[in-house]
Amino acid sequence: MKKYLIFILAMLFVFTTFLAACGDDTTPDNSQTNESSVNESSADESESSTESLDASEEGNQSSTDPSDVSEPEVSENSSDESEEPSKEPSKEPSKEPSDEPSDEPSDEPSKEPSKEPSKEPSDEPSDEPSDEPSKEPSDEPSDEPDVSEEPEDPVNEISVFTCRYTEGPYFALVGTCEDGAVVTGVGNGETVTSKSYKGWFSLRMSCDAMSVDVKLTQKVNGKQVGKTLEYNAVPQYPGNDMWPMVVGGDFQFFLQSMLPDFEGTNIPSSYNLSSLTSRVASRINSLRQYNPDAEIIYMVVPSAMTMYPELVPEDYEQTNGKTKLDLTMQALKDGGATVIDLKTVFAKHKKDSMPLYYKLDSHWSDYGAYVAYTELFNHIATKFPDAKPRPQSDFNWNPKYYQSGDMSYYLATDKNEALQYQNDIKEYSYFRTFKVNVPSSVTAYDRYVSADKLSYNNSMTYANTVRTNNEKLPSCIVMRDSFSTQIYDILAERMNVTHYYGMWDYSWNISTIASESPDYIIYVLAEWNLDDIILYG
């Protein structure tokens, strides 16, 4: 009897504990309290029952098998002993709303967050895509203006300044545009494209009538900018005293006097070349009677057309053979002269950031002259170390827009218009000045018309002597044309005495030369002026 009572009490304890754990869903907050009270009550009942059982069997003299306690026998009809309803929670789903999470599916809406996308707006970030517009920043372009961005600079629309005939039916269409633009002109059945230079452009177009309608567009980085300009071009002929020109690509102009050297149509005769060789050899012998180490040095400046054939119109074909320049330099070397090969030197510098030549002037630039100066004084420094060329950092280069040179002048119909063209058509260039202290005699002469106009000053044409009073430096006589303007100051600064002959004076006066006994006689002239030394110099 005792073992049945213990079994019933144990089962009651298990059921009440389980009931407390599961609890009524309507009273979740009291579950711990109820469980605690049930446990205490069950414990008290168990303790009280055990005491009464011990007391009732205290005089019983039969022993109990321990196995009967640890493994009580379960009666088949033990469930019939009580008709009390079971307090075990039902396994049927409850219809009462519950705050407890359930693994069973429910027809009632859950208060727990759903994993399905919600149609209600939420402030919480979600990884799921939403049909609602996002408040987060987007990479997609927006039609709404961004007030935080600076407004773009307005485009420099194409504007035509002038159109002038240059060669045959071709005329130069010159104007302004967006900096860095590639400008295209469509008219008279042709399409012409050219790179601009610092906001200026030129197109070489043809005209078979009194005028031609041209549509002008510009692109930057392959994208059209600004409006299409429809322009009725009515080309005019320059004045009769204007030198004829060729319109090249990338806003580069050339003199037509450069064409014979370019096409190889002016090859000197063998007789003239051999005569030049003999004459140079004789002069060197005469010179060394007064100064045994004296040299004659030739610096012939190749034309812009020679150095930039890719910018020359396809109508003109560059020779594949030896040019007048090539043959003349060889004749000079054969006579014993030193030749500074600027054609080879310039080929290494033609893509430098500063240009070797002007765009609207037929001369080399201050930078081109500096490159030649470096080559010249690298040679001279082998005998006179103090005459080594100054580094580029010893100079200011002063980049800005300057009034243009002789080729913009040649676009005009008369002198008054020519001067106006030089003033209005600007060229971005570099004006070289000394950054270091040099003798005042070196900078006493203005090389250019003004600090804003890089055309040579008329005072440059006259004979002059510059002295630095530095006995460690050599002395020289310079025979020259107008290309001496750009090298005038830096050459004299590396000499003790520099005697400049007047421009285009190549006369050989041995008595004058003997009186000065120079270390060097230096020739500086343009390629298209080679006849001055082949025939006369």
PDB file of N, CA, C and O in Angstrom, residues 178-248:
ATOM      1  N   GLU A 178      35.940  76.481 -76.586  1.00  0.00           N
ATOM      2  CA  GLU A 178      36.213  75.941 -75.261  1.00  0.00           C
ATOM      3  C   GLU A 178      37.660  75.436 -75.197  1.00  0.00           C
ATOM      4  O   GLU A 178      38.155  74.833 -76.152  1.00  0.00           O
ATOM      5  N   ASP A 179      38.332  75.702 -74.089  1.00  0.00           N
ATOM      6  CA  ASP A 179      39.713  75.243 -73.932  1.00  0.00           C
ATOM      7  C   ASP A 179      39.764  73.719 -74.021  1.00  0.00           C
ATOM      8  O   ASP A 179      38.993  73.016 -73.378  1.00  0.00           O
ATOM      9  N   GLY A 180      40.684  73.212 -74.846  1.00  0.00           N
ATOM     10  CA  GLY A 180      40.838  71.775 -75.005  1.00  0.00           C
ATOM     11  C   GLY A 180      39.882  71.132 -75.981  1.00  0.00           C
ATOM     12  O   GLY A 180      39.859  69.897 -76.113  1.00  0.00           O
ATOM     13  N   ALA A 181      39.101  71.928 -76.693  1.00  0.00           N
ATOM     14  CA  ALA A 181      38.098  71.369 -77.603  1.00  0.00           C
ATOM     15  C   ALA A 181      38.720  70.932 -78.928  1.00  0.00           C
ATOM     16  O   ALA A 181      39.750  71.453 -79.361  1.00  0.00           O
ATOM     17  N   VAL A 182      38.068  69.959 -79.538  1.00  0.00           N
ATOM     18  CA  VAL A 182      38.343  69.581 -80.925  1.00  0.00           C
ATOM     19  C   VAL A 182      37.216  70.167 -81.756  1.00  0.00           C
ATOM     20  O   VAL A 182      36.033  69.874 -81.525  1.00  0.00           O
ATOM     21  N   VAL A 183      37.557  71.011 -82.717  1.00  0.00           N
ATOM     22  CA  VAL A 183      36.554  71.751 -83.491  1.00  0.00           C
ATOM     23  C   VAL A 183      36.405  71.115 -84.861  1.00  0.00           C
ATOM     24  O   VAL A 183      37.399  70.758 -85.511  1.00  0.00           O
ATOM     25  N   THR A 184      35.166  70.975 -85.293  1.00  0.00           N
ATOM     26  CA  THR A 184      34.859  70.397 -86.602  1.00  0.00           C
ATOM     27  C   THR A 184      34.041  71.385 -87.417  1.00  0.00           C
ATOM     28  O   THR A 184      33.074  71.976 -86.920  1.00  0.00           O
ATOM     29  N   GLY A 185      34.448  71.570 -88.674  1.00  0.00           N
ATOM     30  CA  GLY A 185      33.704  72.402 -89.607  1.00  0.00           C
ATOM     31  C   GLY A 185      33.199  71.568 -90.772  1.00  0.00           C
ATOM     32  O   GLY A 185      33.955  70.785 -91.347  1.00  0.00           O
ATOM     33  N   VAL A 186      31.931  71.722 -91.093  1.00  0.00           N
ATOM     34  CA  VAL A 186      31.318  70.999 -92.210  1.00  0.00           C
ATOM     35  C   VAL A 186      30.794  72.022 -93.206  1.00  0.00           C
ATOM     36  O   VAL A 186      29.960  72.878 -92.860  1.00  0.00           O
ATOM     37  N   GLY A 187      31.305  71.957 -94.439  1.00  0.00           N
ATOM     38  CA  GLY A 187      30.861  72.887 -95.475  1.00  0.00           C
ATOM     39  C   GLY A 187      31.541  72.601 -96.792  1.00  0.00           C
ATOM     40  O   GLY A 187      32.641  72.045 -96.836  1.00  0.00           O
ATOM     41  N   ASN A 188      30.885  72.977 -97.875  1.00  0.00           N
ATOM     42  CA  ASN A 188      31.414  72.794 -99.228  1.00  0.00           C
ATOM     43  C   ASN A 188      31.756  71.325 -99.500  1.00  0.00           C
ATOM     44  O   ASN A 188      32.743  71.011-100.165  1.00  0.00           O
ATOM     45  N   GLY A 189      30.959  70.421 -98.916  1.00  0.00           N
ATOM     46  CA  GLY A 189      31.155  69.004 -99.160  1.00  0.00           C
ATOM     47  C   GLY A 189      32.333  68.391 -98.432  1.00  0.00           C
ATOM     48  O   GLY A 189      32.746  67.272 -98.772  1.00  0.00           O
ATOM     49  N   GLU A 190      32.890  69.047 -97.459  1.00  0.00           N
ATOM     50  CA  GLU A 190      34.040  68.512 -96.729  1.00  0.00           C
ATOM     51  C   GLU A 190      33.839  68.673 -95.226  1.00  0.00           C
ATOM     52  O   GLU A 190      33.087  69.541 -94.771  1.00  0.00           O
ATOM     53  N   THR A 191      34.506  67.806 -94.481  1.00  0.00           N
ATOM     54  CA  THR A 191      34.501  67.873 -93.017  1.00  0.00           C
ATOM     55  C   THR A 191      35.944  68.010 -92.549  1.00  0.00           C
ATOM     56  O   THR A 191      36.779  67.163 -92.868  1.00  0.00           O
ATOM     57  N   VAL A 192      36.206  69.066 -91.820  1.00  0.00           N
ATOM     58  CA  VAL A 192      37.569  69.366 -91.361  1.00  0.00           C
ATOM     59  C   VAL A 192      37.551  69.424 -89.838  1.00  0.00           C
ATOM     60  O   VAL A 192      36.709  70.099 -89.245  1.00  0.00           O
ATOM     61  N   THR A 193      38.494  68.712 -89.215  1.00  0.00           N
ATOM     62  CA  THR A 193      38.592  68.664 -87.758  1.00  0.00           C
ATOM     63  C   THR A 193      40.000  69.042 -87.318  1.00  0.00           C
ATOM     64  O   THR A 193      40.978  68.650 -87.952  1.00  0.00           O
ATOM     65  N   SER A 194      40.094  69.800 -86.242  1.00  0.00           N
ATOM     66  CA  SER A 194      41.410  70.214 -85.742  1.00  0.00           C
ATOM     67  C   SER A 194      41.337  70.466 -84.246  1.00  0.00           C
ATOM     68  O   SER A 194      40.313  70.944 -83.735  1.00  0.00           O
ATOM     69  N   LYS A 195      42.414  70.155 -83.555  1.00  0.00           N
ATOM     70  CA  LYS A 195      42.509  70.459 -82.128  1.00  0.00           C
ATOM     71  C   LYS A 195      42.701  71.955 -81.933  1.00  0.00           C
ATOM     72  O   LYS A 195      43.390  72.613 -82.710  1.00  0.00           O
ATOM     73  N   SER A 196      42.093  72.456 -80.899  1.00  0.00           N
ATOM     74  CA  SER A 196      42.309  73.857 -80.543  1.00  0.00           C
ATOM     75  C   SER A 196      43.560  73.983 -79.673  1.00  0.00           C
ATOM     76  O   SER A 196      44.135  72.976 -79.249  1.00  0.00           O
ATOM     77  N   TYR A 197      43.965  75.201 -79.430  1.00  0.00           N
ATOM     78  CA  TYR A 197      45.117  75.451 -78.555  1.00  0.00           C
ATOM     79  C   TYR A 197      44.783  76.598 -77.616  1.00  0.00           C
ATOM     80  O   TYR A 197      44.629  77.745 -78.047  1.00  0.00           O
ATOM     81  N   LYS A 198      44.615  76.231 -76.345  1.00  0.00           N
ATOM     82  CA  LYS A 198      44.368  77.230 -75.303  1.00  0.00           C
ATOM     83  C   LYS A 198      43.200  78.155 -75.653  1.00  0.00           C
ATOM     84  O   LYS A 198      43.256  79.367 -75.436  1.00  0.00           O
ATOM     85  N   GLY A 199      42.122  77.559 -76.183  1.00  0.00           N
ATOM     86  CA  GLY A 199      40.907  78.337 -76.430  1.00  0.00           C
ATOM     87  C   GLY A 199      40.829  78.989 -77.793  1.00  0.00           C
ATOM     88  O   GLY A 199      39.857  79.702 -78.069  1.00  0.00           O
ATOM     89  N   TRP A 200      41.826  78.743 -78.675  1.00  0.00           N
ATOM     90  CA  TRP A 200      41.791  79.264 -80.037  1.00  0.00           C
ATOM     91  C   TRP A 200      41.846  78.099 -81.025  1.00  0.00           C
ATOM     92  O   TRP A 200      42.490  77.090 -80.755  1.00  0.00           O
ATOM     93  N   PHE A 201      41.180  78.267 -82.176  1.00  0.00           N
ATOM     94  CA  PHE A 201      41.189  77.209 -83.180  1.00  0.00           C
ATOM     95  C   PHE A 201      41.387  77.819 -84.568  1.00  0.00           C
ATOM     96  O   PHE A 201      41.145  79.019 -84.798  1.00  0.00           O
ATOM     97  N   SER A 202      41.829  76.975 -85.502  1.00  0.00           N
ATOM     98  CA  SER A 202      41.894  77.355 -86.919  1.00  0.00           C
ATOM     99  C   SER A 202      41.533  76.135 -87.748  1.00  0.00           C
ATOM    100  O   SER A 202      41.911  75.011 -87.408  1.00  0.00           O
ATOM    101  N   LEU A 203      40.791  76.360 -88.806  1.00  0.00           N
ATOM    102  CA  LEU A 203      40.418  75.295 -89.735  1.00  0.00           C
ATOM    103  C   LEU A 203      40.831  75.714 -91.146  1.00  0.00           C
ATOM    104  O   LEU A 203      40.661  76.875 -91.531  1.00  0.00           O
ATOM    105  N   ARG A 204      41.378  74.775 -91.876  1.00  0.00           N
ATOM    106  CA  ARG A 204      41.735  75.004 -93.282  1.00  0.00           C
ATOM    107  C   ARG A 204      40.606  74.443 -94.139  1.00  0.00           C
ATOM    108  O   ARG A 204      40.459  73.242 -94.290  1.00  0.00           O
ATOM    109  N   MET A 205      39.803  75.352 -94.707  1.00  0.00           N
ATOM    110  CA  MET A 205      38.639  74.947 -95.482  1.00  0.00           C
ATOM    111  C   MET A 205      38.729  75.548 -96.881  1.00  0.00           C
ATOM    112  O   MET A 205      39.507  76.477 -97.134  1.00  0.00           O
ATOM    113  N   SER A 206      37.939  75.008 -97.771  1.00  0.00           N
ATOM    114  CA  SER A 206      37.967  75.469 -99.156  1.00  0.00           C
ATOM    115  C   SER A 206      36.698  76.235 -99.490  1.00  0.00           C
ATOM    116  O   SER A 206      35.641  76.030 -98.890  1.00  0.00           O
ATOM    117  N   CYS A 207      36.842  77.114-100.456  1.00  0.00           N
ATOM    118  CA  CYS A 207      35.706  77.908-100.912  1.00  0.00           C
ATOM    119  C   CYS A 207      35.822  78.078-102.426  1.00  0.00           C
ATOM    120  O   CYS A 207      36.824  78.623-102.926  1.00  0.00           O
ATOM    121  N   ASP A 208      34.811  77.601-103.160  1.00  0.00           N
ATOM    122  CA  ASP A 208      34.819  77.695-104.620  1.00  0.00           C
ATOM    123  C   ASP A 208      33.938  78.831-105.127  1.00  0.00           C
ATOM    124  O   ASP A 208      33.812  79.034-106.338  1.00  0.00           O
ATOM    125  N   ALA A 209      33.321  79.552-104.218  1.00  0.00           N
ATOM    126  CA  ALA A 209      32.418  80.638-104.604  1.00  0.00           C
ATOM    127  C   ALA A 209      32.743  81.869-103.764  1.00  0.00           C
ATOM    128  O   ALA A 209      33.794  81.963-103.139  1.00  0.00           O
ATOM    129  N   MET A 210      31.811  82.806-103.772  1.00  0.00           N
ATOM    130  CA  MET A 210      32.030  84.020-102.985  1.00  0.00           C
ATOM    131  C   MET A 210      31.970  83.735-101.488  1.00  0.00           C
ATOM    132  O   MET A 210      32.600  84.433-100.706  1.00  0.00           O
ATOM    133  N   SER A 211      31.205  82.715-101.119  1.00  0.00           N
ATOM    134  CA  SER A 211      31.055  82.394 -99.703  1.00  0.00           C
ATOM    135  C   SER A 211      30.729  80.911 -99.561  1.00  0.00           C
ATOM    136  O   SER A 211      30.433  80.221-100.544  1.00  0.00           O
ATOM    137  N   VAL A 212      30.767  80.436 -98.341  1.00  0.00           N
ATOM    138  CA  VAL A 212      30.433  79.050 -98.060  1.00  0.00           C
ATOM    139  C   VAL A 212      29.797  78.980 -96.675  1.00  0.00           C
ATOM    140  O   VAL A 212      30.246  79.655 -95.733  1.00  0.00           O
ATOM    141  N   ASP A 213      28.731  78.199 -96.573  1.00  0.00           N
ATOM    142  CA  ASP A 213      28.078  77.993 -95.281  1.00  0.00           C
ATOM    143  C   ASP A 213      28.794  76.869 -94.535  1.00  0.00           C
ATOM    144  O   ASP A 213      28.980  75.769 -95.078  1.00  0.00           O
ATOM    145  N   VAL A 214      29.155  77.158 -93.300  1.00  0.00           N
ATOM    146  CA  VAL A 214      29.915  76.203 -92.494  1.00  0.00           C
ATOM    147  C   VAL A 214      29.173  75.974 -91.179  1.00  0.00           C
ATOM    148  O   VAL A 214      28.748  76.934 -90.521  1.00  0.00           O
ATOM    149  N   LYS A 215      29.035  74.707 -90.810  1.00  0.00           N
ATOM    150  CA  LYS A 215      28.497  74.352 -89.494  1.00  0.00           C
ATOM    151  C   LYS A 215      29.660  73.964 -88.595  1.00  0.00           C
ATOM    152  O   LYS A 215      30.440  73.068 -88.927  1.00  0.00           O
ATOM    153  N   LEU A 216      29.769  74.638 -87.483  1.00  0.00           N
ATOM    154  CA  LEU A 216      30.889  74.444 -86.567  1.00  0.00           C
ATOM    155  C   LEU A 216      30.407  73.842 -85.256  1.00  0.00           C
ATOM    156  O   LEU A 216      29.443  74.337 -84.644  1.00  0.00           O
ATOM    157  N   THR A 217      31.068  72.767 -84.830  1.00  0.00           N
ATOM    158  CA  THR A 217      30.780  72.138 -83.543  1.00  0.00           C
ATOM    159  C   THR A 217      32.093  71.915 -82.803  1.00  0.00           C
ATOM    160  O   THR A 217      33.169  71.928 -83.406  1.00  0.00           O
ATOM    161  N   GLN A 218      31.992  71.696 -81.506  1.00  0.00           N
ATOM    162  CA  GLN A 218      33.185  71.424 -80.711  1.00  0.00           C
ATOM    163  C   GLN A 218      32.898  70.296 -79.728  1.00  0.00           C
ATOM    164  O   GLN A 218      31.787  70.170 -79.214  1.00  0.00           O
ATOM    165  N   LYS A 219      33.925  69.477 -79.490  1.00  0.00           N
ATOM    166  CA  LYS A 219      33.812  68.369 -78.552  1.00  0.00           C
ATOM    167  C   LYS A 219      34.952  68.445 -77.545  1.00  0.00           C
ATOM    168  O   LYS A 219      36.084  68.782 -77.902  1.00  0.00           O
ATOM    169  N   VAL A 220      34.635  68.104 -76.313  1.00  0.00           N
ATOM    170  CA  VAL A 220      35.633  67.977 -75.249  1.00  0.00           C
ATOM    171  C   VAL A 220      35.499  66.569 -74.685  1.00  0.00           C
ATOM    172  O   VAL A 220      34.410  66.159 -74.275  1.00  0.00           O
ATOM    173  N   ASN A 221      36.594  65.826 -74.704  1.00  0.00           N
ATOM    174  CA  ASN A 221      36.590  64.419 -74.271  1.00  0.00           C
ATOM    175  C   ASN A 221      35.549  63.604 -75.033  1.00  0.00           C
ATOM    176  O   ASN A 221      34.872  62.741 -74.468  1.00  0.00           O
ATOM    177  N   GLY A 222      35.418  63.892 -76.318  1.00  0.00           N
ATOM    178  CA  GLY A 222      34.526  63.117 -77.169  1.00  0.00           C
ATOM    179  C   GLY A 222      33.060  63.491 -77.090  1.00  0.00           C
ATOM    180  O   GLY A 222      32.238  62.893 -77.787  1.00  0.00           O
ATOM    181  N   LYS A 223      32.722  64.476 -76.275  1.00  0.00           N
ATOM    182  CA  LYS A 223      31.323  64.863 -76.092  1.00  0.00           C
ATOM    183  C   LYS A 223      31.123  66.293 -76.564  1.00  0.00           C
ATOM    184  O   LYS A 223      31.870  67.184 -76.202  1.00  0.00           O
ATOM    185  N   GLN A 224      30.089  66.500 -77.384  1.00  0.00           N
ATOM    186  CA  GLN A 224      29.835  67.847 -77.878  1.00  0.00           C
ATOM    187  C   GLN A 224      29.456  68.771 -76.741  1.00  0.00           C
ATOM    188  O   GLN A 224      28.673  68.419 -75.854  1.00  0.00           O
ATOM    189  N   VAL A 225      30.026  69.950 -76.773  1.00  0.00           N
ATOM    190  CA  VAL A 225      29.702  70.982 -75.798  1.00  0.00           C
ATOM    191  C   VAL A 225      29.271  72.226 -76.557  1.00  0.00           C
ATOM    192  O   VAL A 225      29.736  72.493 -77.664  1.00  0.00           O
ATOM    193  N   GLY A 226      28.395  72.974 -75.958  1.00  0.00           N
ATOM    194  CA  GLY A 226      27.939  74.201 -76.590  1.00  0.00           C
ATOM    195  C   GLY A 226      27.032  73.943 -77.779  1.00  0.00           C
ATOM    196  O   GLY A 226      26.658  72.815 -78.097  1.00  0.00           O
ATOM    197  N   LYS A 227      26.710  75.010 -78.454  1.00  0.00           N
ATOM    198  CA  LYS A 227      25.774  74.961 -79.567  1.00  0.00           C
ATOM    199  C   LYS A 227      26.504  74.808 -80.903  1.00  0.00           C
ATOM    200  O   LYS A 227      27.680  75.126 -81.014  1.00  0.00           O
ATOM    201  N   THR A 228      25.785  74.347 -81.892  1.00  0.00           N
ATOM    202  CA  THR A 228      26.304  74.323 -83.262  1.00  0.00           C
ATOM    203  C   THR A 228      26.187  75.725 -83.843  1.00  0.00           C
ATOM    204  O   THR A 228      25.123  76.347 -83.788  1.00  0.00           O
ATOM    205  N   LEU A 229      27.303  76.217 -84.377  1.00  0.00           N
ATOM    206  CA  LEU A 229      27.303  77.548 -84.980  1.00  0.00           C
ATOM    207  C   LEU A 229      27.193  77.413 -86.493  1.00  0.00           C
ATOM    208  O   LEU A 229      28.010  76.731 -87.128  1.00  0.00           O
ATOM    209  N   GLU A 230      26.191  78.029 -87.066  1.00  0.00           N
ATOM    210  CA  GLU A 230      26.047  78.087 -88.516  1.00  0.00           C
ATOM    211  C   GLU A 230      26.607  79.432 -88.978  1.00  0.00           C
ATOM    212  O   GLU A 230      26.073  80.491 -88.652  1.00  0.00           O
ATOM    213  N   TYR A 231      27.690  79.344 -89.759  1.00  0.00           N
ATOM    214  CA  TYR A 231      28.447  80.556 -90.107  1.00  0.00           C
ATOM    215  C   TYR A 231      28.580  80.661 -91.619  1.00  0.00           C
ATOM    216  O   TYR A 231      28.959  79.695 -92.291  1.00  0.00           O
ATOM    217  N   ASN A 232      28.276  81.817 -92.136  1.00  0.00           N
ATOM    218  CA  ASN A 232      28.470  82.075 -93.558  1.00  0.00           C
ATOM    219  C   ASN A 232      29.843  82.721 -93.744  1.00  0.00           C
ATOM    220  O   ASN A 232      30.043  83.892 -93.423  1.00  0.00           O
ATOM    221  N   ALA A 233      30.792  81.917 -94.235  1.00  0.00           N
ATOM    222  CA  ALA A 233      32.169  82.389 -94.392  1.00  0.00           C
ATOM    223  C   ALA A 233      32.331  83.101 -95.729  1.00  0.00           C
ATOM    224  O   ALA A 233      31.990  82.556 -96.793  1.00  0.00           O
ATOM    225  N   VAL A 234      32.854  84.317 -95.653  1.00  0.00           N
ATOM    226  CA  VAL A 234      33.155  85.114 -96.857  1.00  0.00           C
ATOM    227  C   VAL A 234      34.640  85.455 -96.796  1.00  0.00           C
ATOM    228  O   VAL A 234      35.038  86.514 -96.286  1.00  0.00           O
ATOM    229  N   PRO A 235      35.515  84.559 -97.257  1.00  0.00           N
ATOM    230  CA  PRO A 235      36.956  84.781 -97.114  1.00  0.00           C
ATOM    231  C   PRO A 235      37.441  86.002 -97.902  1.00  0.00           C
ATOM    232  O   PRO A 235      36.923  86.315 -98.974  1.00  0.00           O
ATOM    233  N   GLN A 236      38.436  86.674 -97.336  1.00  0.00           N
ATOM    234  CA  GLN A 236      39.075  87.807 -97.988  1.00  0.00           C
ATOM    235  C   GLN A 236      40.541  87.463 -98.269  1.00  0.00           C
ATOM    236  O   GLN A 236      41.127  86.620 -97.598  1.00  0.00           O
ATOM    237  N   TYR A 237      41.119  88.164 -99.243  1.00  0.00           N
ATOM    238  CA  TYR A 237      42.527  87.951 -99.554  1.00  0.00           C
ATOM    239  C   TYR A 237      43.386  88.896 -98.730  1.00  0.00           C
ATOM    240  O   TYR A 237      43.035  90.076 -98.566  1.00  0.00           O
ATOM    241  N   PRO A 238      44.508  88.394 -98.182  1.00  0.00           N
ATOM    242  CA  PRO A 238      45.423  89.290 -97.463  1.00  0.00           C
ATOM    243  C   PRO A 238      46.019  90.330 -98.416  1.00  0.00           C
ATOM    244  O   PRO A 238      45.939  90.202 -99.641  1.00  0.00           O
ATOM    245  N   GLY A 239      46.647  91.327 -97.823  1.00  0.00           N
ATOM    246  CA  GLY A 239      47.287  92.364 -98.633  1.00  0.00           C
ATOM    247  C   GLY A 239      48.451  91.801 -99.440  1.00  0.00           C
ATOM    248  O   GLY A 239      49.029  90.758 -99.103  1.00  0.00           O
ATOM    249  N   ASN A 240      48.844  92.520-100.487  1.00  0.00           N
ATOM    250  CA  ASN A 240      49.894  92.053-101.380  1.00  0.00           C
ATOM    251  C   ASN A 240      51.257  91.968-100.709  1.00  0.00           C
ATOM    252  O   ASN A 240      52.128  91.205-101.143  1.00  0.00           O
ATOM    253  N   ASP A 241      51.463  92.767 -99.667  1.00  0.00           N
ATOM    254  CA  ASP A 241      52.759  92.753 -98.989  1.00  0.00           C
ATOM    255  C   ASP A 241      52.816  91.735 -97.844  1.00  0.00           C
ATOM    256  O   ASP A 241      53.800  91.684 -97.104  1.00  0.00           O
ATOM    257  N   MET A 242      51.758  90.948 -97.703  1.00  0.00           N
ATOM    258  CA  MET A 242      51.724  89.934 -96.649  1.00  0.00           C
ATOM    259  C   MET A 242      52.347  88.631 -97.147  1.00  0.00           C
ATOM    260  O   MET A 242      52.085  88.207 -98.268  1.00  0.00           O
ATOM    261  N   TRP A 243      53.158  88.013 -96.318  1.00  0.00           N
ATOM    262  CA  TRP A 243      53.792  86.754 -96.697  1.00  0.00           C
ATOM    263  C   TRP A 243      52.743  85.645 -96.739  1.00  0.00           C
ATOM    264  O   TRP A 243      51.939  85.511 -95.802  1.00  0.00           O
ATOM    265  N   PRO A 244      52.748  84.846 -97.787  1.00  0.00           N
ATOM    266  CA  PRO A 244      51.752  83.757 -97.873  1.00  0.00           C
ATOM    267  C   PRO A 244      52.025  82.659 -96.846  1.00  0.00           C
ATOM    268  O   PRO A 244      53.177  82.385 -96.488  1.00  0.00           O
ATOM    269  N   MET A 245      50.949  82.028 -96.392  1.00  0.00           N
ATOM    270  CA  MET A 245      51.043  81.040 -95.316  1.00  0.00           C
ATOM    271  C   MET A 245      50.338  79.751 -95.678  1.00  0.00           C
ATOM    272  O   MET A 245      49.624  79.661 -96.676  1.00  0.00           O
ATOM    273  N   VAL A 246      50.532  78.754 -94.823  1.00  0.00           N
ATOM    274  CA  VAL A 246      49.831  77.476 -94.883  1.00  0.00           C
ATOM    275  C   VAL A 246      49.165  77.261 -93.528  1.00  0.00           C
ATOM    276  O   VAL A 246      49.804  77.448 -92.484  1.00  0.00           O
ATOM    277  N   VAL A 247      47.886  76.868 -93.555  1.00  0.00           N
ATOM    278  CA  VAL A 247      47.172  76.581 -92.310  1.00  0.00           C
ATOM    279  C   VAL A 247      47.397  75.119 -91.950  1.00  0.00           C
ATOM    280  O   VAL A 247      47.017  74.221 -92.704  1.00  0.00           O
ATOM    281  N   GLY A 248      48.036  74.866 -90.812  1.00  0.00           N
ATOM    282  CA  GLY A 248      48.266  73.501 -90.358  1.00  0.00           C
ATOM    283  C   GLY A 248      47.245  73.064 -89.333  1.00  0.00           C
ATOM    284  O   GLY A 248      46.291  73.782 -89.022  1.00  0.00           O
TER     285      GLY A 248
END
